[in-house]
Amino acid sequence: MEEMEEELKCPVCGSFYREPIILPCSHNLCQACARNILVQTPESESPQSRRASGSGVSDYDYLDLDKMSLYSEADSGYGSYGGFASAPTTPCQKSPNGVRVFPPAMPPPATHLSPALAPVPRNSCITCPQCHRSLILDDRGLRGFPKNRVLEGVIDRYQQSKAAALKCQLCEKAPKEATVMCEQCDVFYCDPCRLRCHPPRGPLAKHRLVPPAQGRVSRRLSPRKVSTCTDHELENHSMYCVQCKMPVCYQCLEEGKHSSHEVKALGAMWKLHKSQLSQALNGLSDRAKEAKEFLVQLRNMVQQIQENSVEFEACLVAQCDALIDALNRRKAQLLARVNKEHEHKLKVVRDQISHCTVKLRQTTGLMEYCLEVIKENDPSGFLQISDALIRRVHLTEDQWGKGTLTPRMTTDFDLSLDNSPLLQSIHQLDFVQMKVPATPILQLEECCTHNNSATLSWKQPPLSTVPAEGYILELDDGNGGQFREVYVGKETMCTVDGLHFNSTYNARIKAFNKTGVSQYSKTLVLQTSEDTDSEEQTLPFPVPSERLPLRRMSPFSSTLNLQPSFPGRSYFDFRSSPHQLSLHSSLQSLNAPGCNFETQSAPYSQLGKYTYLAWFAFDPGSAHSDIIFSNDNLTVTCSSYDDRVVLGKTGFSKGVHYWELTVDRYDNHPDPAFGVARIDVMKDVMLGKDDKAWAMYVDNNRSWFMHNNSHTNRTEGGITKGATIGVLLDLNRKNLTFFINDEQQGPIAFENVEGLFFPAVSLNRNVQVSTVPPRVTA
């Protein structure tokens, strides 16, 4: 209950409410505090002058309170008029919350009236310290405000519960703390005394034992004061005015103050408002519970942040220490190189010193010998050795020639440490994103399935700070097989088309950045449409299956294609005309009971035993820009003289399918092409020019089959305006056959066709074709 304490304190004095009154704005004030914050208004603002002027506005009408309010939105606080009738020159004082109050005027004459009943100065105004609304008091003064008896009772119970612990009344020495109170005996017991003096048997077994705090409140709580009418103090409240939202007495009703208002019984409204408050508290309780859980989450985050901080600091210190160790190792290597250079220089210089020393010694000896020979006076003896000595002197002199007296090594070290790149790297050393992105969250409210396509939407977790560079969407094959990638890009929405009807797919998504790939999201179960005879069917998205993130399996050859409407995103726009009937591979066979197709032509009679009839609209999103659509995308032509390709919206990957197209316009003998194609077929050449299309192109006399620009099986028989071209795609037998006006055109056109195929047409401006609706009879 400690959280409730602020609700029980007066905003003016900061203490528990004492004799609280209710202002018209529903806030509470102590009676004494309300008197302290009264201010006096000029005579022209008094209720009497306003009534005399004929304004007829109630003193409590907040619609016009701005005219009489002393509080201005342009001001920083409260204001008051220059003086008071009782003390015009005495400045105003302030209450603890800064609201101006009446100055202590001359002591009032001795009176036995309580402060609440004491008269207030005339033309007084009170401003709520919480909402800053002001109103002028009438002749009743503060007695015109109802007293909040409920708040008094709550404060009384709260103060009782905060009192000191109660002691057992039967302990002889050192009374122990009481644990229960008997309401019938009106005695507080500790556990030993209760077992000894108040055993739960016999007549005492029927006594009601309550906790001490509850017993103390019920024991000490004074009788509830009966709330009386503010206008008729001797009358108790007995009714409730709905318009005024206040209790009234019978005398108020007899006086006609609420004659035009809706009045209800006080007890009934009491129960109704208690019920409304209880309902409102239920919602608030849920929010409070969520807030508590959120606080627990935040406190856990504080602990986690502290743990992560310690771990991160340790990691940072280890990384910096590793850099320092690497620098020290490099330092040792560089010092070793310097020492090696030092030793090399010393060795060279020392060797040169040794060599010069020996040679100098030899030269000095030769010189001393020659000087001694010159001293001899024997000419014949001198001449015998002089030639040899002269040659030796010249030879020795030549040995001291160029380079001999030049140092072989310099004293400088030809090494210079280039540390600027390392210093720059150290200065640029900073934190980089080294975490994989968080696991994406699938947004179920934005996901849906439509016929044989599915739209998925996802997002990053709200508190994720690691950016994702893109996303990878994976689907299985609809039979619980391996997952494969069907989309990679930056977008957060993707529509996958060409799925099998009446199949269950599993989808999952993961995010990636330069660091790596996130965990997979929860697996989402997709159910494609089973009944496609409706104009448009959007199924509610199923709940995700509660699975652990699945490991990624090797992708396999994909038969599931995406149709991009702009780079990096796959999206399809599916719309059906009001009269459109969608018949795909999930329709019943033509010979099913209760529904049969006319057998006026050979193809229908031949195919009716095993074929599903398909009817589709053309797809503007994948078509060439020169294609012109009309009739709700059921009819196409072209604005160019060159052949342009357009695909149907529905793809087929299994089953047997037959559809027809009619030639609405055929001028100048062009050669349109009809057939099937992959989603990524070339759109600016004739159908069949690349390896992504299988087609029959036909003019007014003959036709050819074409795939990968290979022309085969020329067949006589062409088309004119009004001709019907039929296409039979048998994916069970993996072949493709063409018909013109219900007659097969040539042999089976193509075999070994498998995968996902879309109906396709190529045409120029001289041709206009439309899809033919199925002929159905009940």
Tab-separated table of N, CA and C in Angstrom, residues 575-716:
chain	number	residue	atom	x	y	z
A	575	ARG	N	-5.615	-9.433	-58.760
A	575	ARG	CA	-6.970	-8.897	-58.721
A	575	ARG	C	-7.820	-9.685	-59.708
A	576	SER	N	-9.069	-9.841	-59.395
A	576	SER	CA	-9.983	-10.565	-60.265
A	576	SER	C	-11.158	-9.674	-60.588
A	577	SER	N	-11.638	-9.780	-61.814
A	577	SER	CA	-12.822	-9.028	-62.186
A	577	SER	C	-14.043	-9.643	-61.540
A	578	PRO	N	-15.121	-8.898	-61.411
A	578	PRO	CA	-16.301	-9.433	-60.725
A	578	PRO	C	-16.862	-10.690	-61.373
A	579	HIS	N	-16.635	-10.824	-62.688
A	579	HIS	CA	-17.226	-11.977	-63.353
A	579	HIS	C	-16.205	-13.073	-63.607
A	580	GLN	N	-14.974	-12.895	-63.108
A	580	GLN	CA	-13.931	-13.842	-63.452
A	580	GLN	C	-14.099	-15.137	-62.674
A	581	LEU	N	-13.863	-16.259	-63.354
A	581	LEU	CA	-13.913	-17.571	-62.736
A	581	LEU	C	-12.530	-18.175	-62.827
A	582	SER	N	-11.861	-18.391	-61.703
A	582	SER	CA	-10.503	-18.923	-61.697
A	582	SER	C	-10.562	-20.430	-61.602
A	583	LEU	N	-10.077	-21.107	-62.633
A	583	LEU	CA	-10.046	-22.564	-62.656
A	583	LEU	C	-8.602	-22.983	-62.808
A	584	HIS	N	-8.014	-23.515	-61.746
A	584	HIS	CA	-6.616	-23.919	-61.777
A	584	HIS	C	-6.537	-25.422	-61.579
A	585	SER	N	-5.326	-25.872	-61.259
A	585	SER	CA	-5.119	-27.313	-61.176
A	585	SER	C	-5.845	-27.949	-60.012
A	586	SER	N	-6.420	-27.145	-59.124
A	586	SER	CA	-7.157	-27.734	-58.013
A	586	SER	C	-8.630	-27.906	-58.332
A	587	LEU	N	-9.086	-27.574	-59.543
A	587	LEU	CA	-10.482	-27.794	-59.916
A	587	LEU	C	-10.733	-29.281	-60.114
A	588	GLN	N	-11.995	-29.608	-60.010
A	588	GLN	CA	-12.357	-31.006	-60.258
A	588	GLN	C	-12.214	-31.327	-61.735
A	589	SER	N	-12.056	-32.564	-62.060
A	589	SER	CA	-11.903	-32.981	-63.451
A	589	SER	C	-13.186	-32.694	-64.223
A	590	LEU	N	-13.026	-32.620	-65.537
A	590	LEU	CA	-14.152	-32.183	-66.354
A	590	LEU	C	-15.305	-33.190	-66.341
A	591	ASN	N	-14.977	-34.423	-66.101
A	591	ASN	CA	-16.049	-35.422	-66.083
A	591	ASN	C	-16.566	-35.696	-64.685
A	592	ALA	N	-16.306	-34.798	-63.734
A	592	ALA	CA	-16.775	-34.996	-62.369
A	592	ALA	C	-18.293	-34.926	-62.336
A	593	PRO	N	-18.929	-35.634	-61.437
A	593	PRO	CA	-20.402	-35.612	-61.358
A	593	PRO	C	-20.901	-34.216	-61.057
A	594	GLY	N	-21.989	-33.850	-61.735
A	594	GLY	CA	-22.623	-32.566	-61.472
A	594	GLY	C	-22.056	-31.428	-62.263
A	595	CYS	N	-21.002	-31.654	-62.996
A	595	CYS	CA	-20.423	-30.587	-63.805
A	595	CYS	C	-19.762	-31.219	-65.006
A	596	ASN	N	-20.203	-30.841	-66.223
A	596	ASN	CA	-19.572	-31.368	-67.414
A	596	ASN	C	-19.435	-30.265	-68.432
A	597	PHE	N	-18.446	-30.414	-69.290
A	597	PHE	CA	-18.178	-29.428	-70.326
A	597	PHE	C	-18.741	-29.927	-71.645
A	598	GLU	N	-19.139	-28.981	-72.471
A	598	GLU	CA	-19.720	-29.345	-73.753
A	598	GLU	C	-18.725	-30.140	-74.578
A	599	THR	N	-19.194	-31.123	-75.287
A	599	THR	CA	-18.337	-31.987	-76.099
A	599	THR	C	-18.585	-31.748	-77.570
A	600	GLN	N	-18.791	-30.487	-77.943
A	600	GLN	CA	-19.029	-30.170	-79.334
A	600	GLN	C	-17.759	-30.317	-80.153
A	601	SER	N	-16.598	-30.174	-79.529
A	601	SER	CA	-15.346	-30.245	-80.273
A	601	SER	C	-14.519	-31.404	-79.777
A	602	ALA	N	-13.595	-31.820	-80.629
A	602	ALA	CA	-12.778	-32.980	-80.301
A	602	ALA	C	-11.924	-32.796	-79.072
A	603	PRO	N	-11.235	-31.655	-78.914
A	603	PRO	CA	-10.371	-31.538	-77.726
A	603	PRO	C	-11.119	-31.698	-76.423
A	604	TYR	N	-12.293	-31.082	-76.308
A	604	TYR	CA	-13.025	-31.202	-75.043
A	604	TYR	C	-13.451	-32.638	-74.800
A	605	SER	N	-13.915	-33.293	-75.840
A	605	SER	CA	-14.371	-34.666	-75.635
A	605	SER	C	-13.205	-35.585	-75.348
A	606	GLN	N	-12.047	-35.290	-75.947
A	606	GLN	CA	-10.892	-36.132	-75.725
A	606	GLN	C	-10.237	-35.852	-74.376
A	607	LEU	N	-10.223	-34.588	-73.980
A	607	LEU	CA	-9.490	-34.209	-72.779
A	607	LEU	C	-10.325	-34.274	-71.523
A	608	GLY	N	-11.613	-34.385	-71.694
A	608	GLY	CA	-12.484	-34.290	-70.534
A	608	GLY	C	-12.280	-35.376	-69.521
A	609	LYS	N	-11.634	-36.466	-69.899
A	609	LYS	CA	-11.485	-37.581	-68.965
A	609	LYS	C	-10.364	-37.338	-67.956
A	610	TYR	N	-9.427	-36.453	-68.313
A	610	TYR	CA	-8.280	-36.347	-67.415
A	610	TYR	C	-7.745	-34.936	-67.267
A	611	THR	N	-8.403	-33.937	-67.838
A	611	THR	CA	-7.820	-32.599	-67.894
A	611	THR	C	-8.529	-31.651	-66.937
A	612	TYR	N	-7.775	-30.755	-66.378
A	612	TYR	CA	-8.309	-29.655	-65.602
A	612	TYR	C	-8.235	-28.392	-66.451
A	613	LEU	N	-9.328	-27.692	-66.583
A	613	LEU	CA	-9.393	-26.510	-67.427
A	613	LEU	C	-8.910	-25.292	-66.644
A	614	ALA	N	-8.008	-24.550	-67.232
A	614	ALA	CA	-7.433	-23.376	-66.579
A	614	ALA	C	-7.878	-22.121	-67.295
A	615	TRP	N	-8.233	-21.120	-66.534
A	615	TRP	CA	-8.549	-19.800	-67.077
A	615	TRP	C	-7.825	-18.779	-66.238
A	616	PHE	N	-7.198	-17.818	-66.824
A	616	PHE	CA	-6.307	-16.918	-66.112
A	616	PHE	C	-6.403	-15.531	-66.717
A	617	ALA	N	-5.872	-14.564	-66.029
A	617	ALA	CA	-5.685	-13.211	-66.535
A	617	ALA	C	-4.209	-13.011	-66.820
A	618	PHE	N	-3.926	-12.089	-67.737
A	618	PHE	CA	-2.537	-11.775	-68.042
A	618	PHE	C	-1.950	-10.895	-66.936
A	619	ASP	N	-0.632	-10.983	-66.799
A	619	ASP	CA	0.064	-10.321	-65.691
A	619	ASP	C	0.770	-9.058	-66.175
A	620	PRO	N	0.266	-7.864	-65.820
A	620	PRO	CA	0.947	-6.627	-66.240
A	620	PRO	C	2.315	-6.456	-65.590
A	621	GLY	N	2.489	-7.028	-64.410
A	621	GLY	CA	3.744	-6.810	-63.701
A	621	GLY	C	4.947	-7.417	-64.373
A	622	SER	N	4.764	-8.541	-65.090
A	622	SER	CA	5.890	-9.222	-65.714
A	622	SER	C	5.971	-8.975	-67.210
A	623	ALA	N	4.979	-8.311	-67.793
A	623	ALA	CA	4.930	-8.152	-69.244
A	623	ALA	C	5.868	-7.049	-69.706
A	624	HIS	N	6.145	-7.076	-71.011
A	624	HIS	CA	6.930	-6.000	-71.628
A	624	HIS	C	6.122	-4.714	-71.595
A	625	SER	N	6.823	-3.601	-71.543
A	625	SER	CA	6.127	-2.313	-71.412
A	625	SER	C	5.302	-1.952	-72.635
A	626	ASP	N	5.556	-2.602	-73.788
A	626	ASP	CA	4.777	-2.298	-74.996
A	626	ASP	C	3.441	-3.026	-75.028
A	627	ILE	N	3.221	-3.959	-74.117
A	627	ILE	CA	1.967	-4.708	-74.090
A	627	ILE	C	0.851	-3.803	-73.578
A	628	ILE	N	-0.310	-3.870	-74.242
A	628	ILE	CA	-1.483	-3.070	-73.856
A	628	ILE	C	-2.544	-4.033	-73.320
A	629	PHE	N	-3.068	-3.742	-72.106
A	629	PHE	CA	-4.038	-4.609	-71.451
A	629	PHE	C	-5.422	-3.956	-71.491
A	630	SER	N	-6.445	-4.799	-71.548
A	630	SER	CA	-7.831	-4.333	-71.498
A	630	SER	C	-8.693	-5.465	-70.979
A	631	ASN	N	-9.979	-5.155	-70.758
A	631	ASN	CA	-10.942	-6.176	-70.336
A	631	ASN	C	-10.462	-6.884	-69.067
A	632	ASP	N	-10.081	-6.080	-68.054
A	632	ASP	CA	-9.615	-6.632	-66.782
A	632	ASP	C	-8.443	-7.583	-66.970
A	633	ASN	N	-7.525	-7.205	-67.882
A	633	ASN	CA	-6.309	-7.985	-68.143
A	633	ASN	C	-6.596	-9.343	-68.781
A	634	LEU	N	-7.770	-9.496	-69.381
A	634	LEU	CA	-8.100	-10.731	-70.103
A	634	LEU	C	-7.767	-10.612	-71.583
A	635	THR	N	-7.535	-9.402	-72.067
A	635	THR	CA	-7.244	-9.157	-73.476
A	635	THR	C	-5.952	-8.358	-73.573
A	636	VAL	N	-5.098	-8.734	-74.573
A	636	VAL	CA	-3.823	-8.045	-74.746
A	636	VAL	C	-3.572	-7.781	-76.217
A	637	THR	N	-2.857	-6.698	-76.487
A	637	THR	CA	-2.305	-6.393	-77.797
A	637	THR	C	-0.983	-5.691	-77.557
A	638	CYS	N	-0.426	-5.069	-78.613
A	638	CYS	CA	0.903	-4.489	-78.483
A	638	CYS	C	0.951	-3.173	-79.236
A	639	SER	N	1.810	-2.274	-78.780
A	639	SER	CA	1.982	-0.982	-79.448
A	639	SER	C	3.173	-0.968	-80.392
A	640	SER	N	3.914	-2.064	-80.457
A	640	SER	CA	5.131	-2.119	-81.259
A	640	SER	C	4.947	-3.081	-82.427
A	641	TYR	N	5.731	-2.847	-83.497
A	641	TYR	CA	5.747	-3.785	-84.619
A	641	TYR	C	6.591	-5.018	-84.304
A	642	ASP	N	7.435	-4.935	-83.267
A	642	ASP	CA	8.240	-6.078	-82.856
A	642	ASP	C	7.437	-6.961	-81.904
A	643	ASP	N	7.825	-8.225	-81.835
A	643	ASP	CA	7.127	-9.167	-80.967
A	643	ASP	C	7.486	-8.896	-79.511
A	644	ARG	N	6.457	-8.914	-78.658
A	644	ARG	CA	6.626	-8.716	-77.223
A	644	ARG	C	5.896	-9.849	-76.480
A	645	VAL	N	6.428	-10.225	-75.318
A	645	VAL	CA	5.936	-11.390	-74.575
A	645	VAL	C	5.126	-10.933	-73.371
A	646	VAL	N	4.021	-11.645	-73.098
A	646	VAL	CA	3.214	-11.439	-71.906
A	646	VAL	C	2.894	-12.805	-71.318
A	647	LEU	N	2.913	-12.907	-69.986
A	647	LEU	CA	2.651	-14.160	-69.273
A	647	LEU	C	1.306	-14.114	-68.568
A	648	GLY	N	0.778	-15.285	-68.272
A	648	GLY	CA	-0.394	-15.385	-67.420
A	648	GLY	C	-0.007	-15.275	-65.968
A	649	LYS	N	-0.983	-15.002	-65.130
A	649	LYS	CA	-0.698	-14.810	-63.710
A	649	LYS	C	-0.479	-16.114	-62.966
A	650	THR	N	-1.014	-17.211	-63.474
A	650	THR	CA	-0.994	-18.469	-62.735
A	650	THR	C	0.039	-19.406	-63.325
A	651	GLY	N	0.851	-20.006	-62.467
A	651	GLY	CA	1.848	-20.974	-62.909
A	651	GLY	C	1.414	-22.383	-62.561
A	652	PHE	N	1.943	-23.365	-63.312
A	652	PHE	CA	1.598	-24.769	-63.120
A	652	PHE	C	2.874	-25.571	-62.980
A	653	SER	N	2.871	-26.500	-62.023
A	653	SER	CA	4.047	-27.342	-61.817
A	653	SER	C	3.704	-28.818	-61.740
A	654	LYS	N	2.426	-29.155	-61.702
A	654	LYS	CA	2.041	-30.558	-61.733
A	654	LYS	C	0.593	-30.640	-62.203
A	655	GLY	N	0.216	-31.824	-62.682
A	655	GLY	CA	-1.145	-32.005	-63.170
A	655	GLY	C	-1.244	-31.785	-64.674
A	656	VAL	N	-2.483	-31.846	-65.184
A	656	VAL	CA	-2.777	-31.677	-66.602
A	656	VAL	C	-3.649	-30.432	-66.757
A	657	HIS	N	-3.280	-29.526	-67.670
A	657	HIS	CA	-3.954	-28.236	-67.785
A	657	HIS	C	-4.196	-27.920	-69.257
A	658	TYR	N	-5.357	-27.383	-69.527
A	658	TYR	CA	-5.712	-26.994	-70.891
A	658	TYR	C	-6.352	-25.607	-70.842
A	659	TRP	N	-5.914	-24.713	-71.732
A	659	TRP	CA	-6.519	-23.387	-71.824
A	659	TRP	C	-6.592	-22.967	-73.285
A	660	GLU	N	-7.446	-22.012	-73.560
A	660	GLU	CA	-7.667	-21.539	-74.921
A	660	GLU	C	-7.544	-20.029	-74.994
A	661	LEU	N	-7.128	-19.550	-76.178
A	661	LEU	CA	-7.059	-18.124	-76.462
A	661	LEU	C	-7.699	-17.888	-77.828
A	662	THR	N	-8.401	-16.808	-77.941
A	662	THR	CA	-9.057	-16.471	-79.201
A	662	THR	C	-8.379	-15.266	-79.830
A	663	VAL	N	-8.291	-15.280	-81.182
A	663	VAL	CA	-7.670	-14.191	-81.932
A	663	VAL	C	-8.751	-13.164	-82.241
A	664	ASP	N	-8.716	-12.016	-81.545
A	664	ASP	CA	-9.736	-10.984	-81.738
A	664	ASP	C	-9.437	-10.118	-82.962
A	665	ARG	N	-8.164	-9.931	-83.280
A	665	ARG	CA	-7.769	-9.103	-84.433
A	665	ARG	C	-6.522	-9.695	-85.053
A	666	TYR	N	-6.526	-9.767	-86.408
A	666	TYR	CA	-5.391	-10.355	-87.122
A	666	TYR	C	-5.229	-9.612	-88.434
A	667	ASP	N	-4.257	-8.685	-88.508
A	667	ASP	CA	-4.037	-7.847	-89.687
A	667	ASP	C	-2.642	-8.091	-90.253
A	668	ASN	N	-2.532	-8.064	-91.588
A	668	ASN	CA	-1.253	-8.101	-92.308
A	668	ASN	C	-0.470	-9.380	-92.075
A	669	HIS	N	-1.142	-10.457	-91.717
A	669	HIS	CA	-0.548	-11.801	-91.618
A	669	HIS	C	0.666	-11.879	-90.701
A	670	PRO	N	0.593	-11.409	-89.475
A	670	PRO	CA	1.717	-11.583	-88.538
A	670	PRO	C	1.795	-13.035	-88.069
A	671	ASP	N	2.786	-13.353	-87.259
A	671	ASP	CA	2.962	-14.722	-86.743
A	671	ASP	C	3.085	-14.690	-85.222
A	672	PRO	N	1.964	-14.579	-84.505
A	672	PRO	CA	2.018	-14.636	-83.038
A	672	PRO	C	2.435	-16.022	-82.572
A	673	ALA	N	2.926	-16.093	-81.330
A	673	ALA	CA	3.372	-17.363	-80.750
A	673	ALA	C	2.602	-17.617	-79.461
A	674	PHE	N	2.279	-18.894	-79.256
A	674	PHE	CA	1.523	-19.314	-78.078
A	674	PHE	C	2.256	-20.479	-77.434
A	675	GLY	N	2.254	-20.543	-76.096
A	675	GLY	CA	2.905	-21.655	-75.418
A	675	GLY	C	3.057	-21.421	-73.944
A	676	VAL	N	4.186	-21.898	-73.401
A	676	VAL	CA	4.479	-21.757	-71.972
A	676	VAL	C	5.899	-21.240	-71.834
A	677	ALA	N	6.191	-20.661	-70.663
A	677	ALA	CA	7.513	-20.083	-70.441
A	677	ALA	C	7.823	-20.043	-68.956
A	678	ARG	N	9.111	-19.912	-68.676
A	678	ARG	CA	9.558	-19.665	-67.309
A	678	ARG	C	9.278	-18.200	-66.964
A	679	ILE	N	9.385	-17.896	-65.679
A	679	ILE	CA	9.086	-16.536	-65.249
A	679	ILE	C	10.111	-15.537	-65.763
A	680	ASP	N	11.355	-15.998	-66.009
A	680	ASP	CA	12.420	-15.098	-66.429
A	680	ASP	C	12.681	-15.165	-67.923
A	681	VAL	N	11.659	-15.490	-68.704
A	681	VAL	CA	11.802	-15.549	-70.150
A	681	VAL	C	12.088	-14.149	-70.701
A	682	MET	N	12.777	-14.086	-71.852
A	682	MET	CA	13.026	-12.799	-72.504
A	682	MET	C	11.708	-12.238	-73.012
A	683	LYS	N	11.475	-10.948	-72.755
A	683	LYS	CA	10.188	-10.339	-73.075
A	683	LYS	C	10.213	-9.505	-74.363
A	684	ASP	N	11.400	-9.297	-74.961
A	684	ASP	CA	11.481	-8.409	-76.118
A	684	ASP	C	11.767	-9.135	-77.421
A	685	VAL	N	11.588	-10.462	-77.441
A	685	VAL	CA	11.759	-11.247	-78.665
A	685	VAL	C	10.571	-12.200	-78.776
A	686	MET	N	10.476	-12.870	-79.924
A	686	MET	CA	9.397	-13.830	-80.119
A	686	MET	C	9.508	-14.963	-79.111
A	687	LEU	N	8.374	-15.437	-78.673
A	687	LEU	CA	8.335	-16.545	-77.727
A	687	LEU	C	8.999	-17.774	-78.337
A	688	GLY	N	9.943	-18.380	-77.620
A	688	GLY	CA	10.654	-19.546	-78.115
A	688	GLY	C	12.046	-19.235	-78.594
A	689	LYS	N	12.437	-17.965	-78.649
A	689	LYS	CA	13.771	-17.608	-79.106
A	689	LYS	C	14.843	-18.008	-78.105
A	690	ASP	N	14.500	-18.076	-76.819
A	690	ASP	CA	15.480	-18.477	-75.814
A	690	ASP	C	15.122	-19.845	-75.262
A	691	ASP	N	15.905	-20.290	-74.285
A	691	ASP	CA	15.674	-21.629	-73.731
A	691	ASP	C	14.688	-21.615	-72.577
A	692	LYS	N	13.991	-20.483	-72.363
A	692	LYS	CA	13.029	-20.381	-71.272
A	692	LYS	C	11.588	-20.466	-71.762
A	693	ALA	N	11.365	-20.774	-73.045
A	693	ALA	CA	10.010	-20.814	-73.598
A	693	ALA	C	9.878	-21.963	-74.577
A	694	TRP	N	8.649	-22.540	-74.614
A	694	TRP	CA	8.273	-23.601	-75.544
A	694	TRP	C	6.998	-23.120	-76.230
A	695	ALA	N	7.035	-22.936	-77.575
A	695	ALA	CA	5.941	-22.222	-78.229
A	695	ALA	C	5.644	-22.790	-79.611
A	696	MET	N	4.473	-22.430	-80.076
A	696	MET	CA	4.067	-22.629	-81.467
A	696	MET	C	3.785	-21.251	-82.045
A	697	TYR	N	4.520	-20.868	-83.129
A	697	TYR	CA	4.190	-19.619	-83.796
A	697	TYR	C	3.520	-19.944	-85.121
A	698	VAL	N	2.553	-19.145	-85.480
A	698	VAL	CA	1.649	-19.496	-86.587
A	698	VAL	C	1.297	-18.231	-87.354
A	699	ASP	N	1.174	-18.385	-88.708
A	699	ASP	CA	0.673	-17.293	-89.530
A	699	ASP	C	-0.650	-17.725	-90.148
A	700	ASN	N	-1.015	-17.155	-91.297
A	700	ASN	CA	-2.310	-17.475	-91.871
A	700	ASN	C	-2.314	-18.776	-92.656
A	701	ASN	N	-1.111	-19.426	-92.852
A	701	ASN	CA	-1.051	-20.652	-93.656
A	701	ASN	C	-0.480	-21.842	-92.920
A	702	ARG	N	0.471	-21.644	-92.024
A	702	ARG	CA	1.183	-22.772	-91.434
A	702	ARG	C	1.696	-22.379	-90.043
A	703	SER	N	2.259	-23.409	-89.355
A	703	SER	CA	2.785	-23.177	-88.008
A	703	SER	C	4.085	-23.936	-87.815
A	704	TRP	N	4.876	-23.516	-86.812
A	704	TRP	CA	6.115	-24.175	-86.433
A	704	TRP	C	6.184	-24.241	-84.894
A	705	PHE	N	6.921	-25.237	-84.421
A	705	PHE	CA	7.239	-25.297	-82.998
A	705	PHE	C	8.636	-24.701	-82.814
A	706	MET	N	8.837	-23.977	-81.720
A	706	MET	CA	10.125	-23.331	-81.511
A	706	MET	C	10.493	-23.334	-80.034
A	707	HIS	N	11.772	-23.723	-79.783
A	707	HIS	CA	12.364	-23.669	-78.435
A	707	HIS	C	13.847	-23.433	-78.597
A	708	ASN	N	14.370	-22.451	-77.865
A	708	ASN	CA	15.788	-22.097	-77.934
A	708	ASN	C	16.190	-21.773	-79.370
A	709	ASN	N	15.277	-21.062	-80.087
A	709	ASN	CA	15.490	-20.606	-81.466
A	709	ASN	C	15.627	-21.760	-82.455
A	710	SER	N	15.126	-22.924	-82.075
A	710	SER	CA	15.137	-24.084	-82.972
A	710	SER	C	13.725	-24.297	-83.504
A	711	HIS	N	13.562	-24.265	-84.857
A	711	HIS	CA	12.261	-24.381	-85.497
A	711	HIS	C	12.057	-25.826	-85.952
A	712	THR	N	10.933	-26.426	-85.605
A	712	THR	CA	10.671	-27.824	-85.975
A	712	THR	C	9.207	-27.985	-86.354
A	713	ASN	N	8.929	-29.111	-87.052
A	713	ASN	CA	7.571	-29.591	-87.325
A	713	ASN	C	6.701	-28.517	-87.983
A	714	ARG	N	7.095	-28.123	-89.188
A	714	ARG	CA	6.205	-27.238	-89.955
A	714	ARG	C	4.914	-27.984	-90.253
A	715	THR	N	3.792	-27.332	-89.984
A	715	THR	CA	2.484	-27.964	-90.143
A	715	THR	C	1.574	-27.013	-90.894
A	716	GLU	N	0.870	-27.513	-91.897
A	716	GLU	CA	-0.049	-26.692	-92.650
A	716	GLU	C	-1.260	-26.342	-91.790
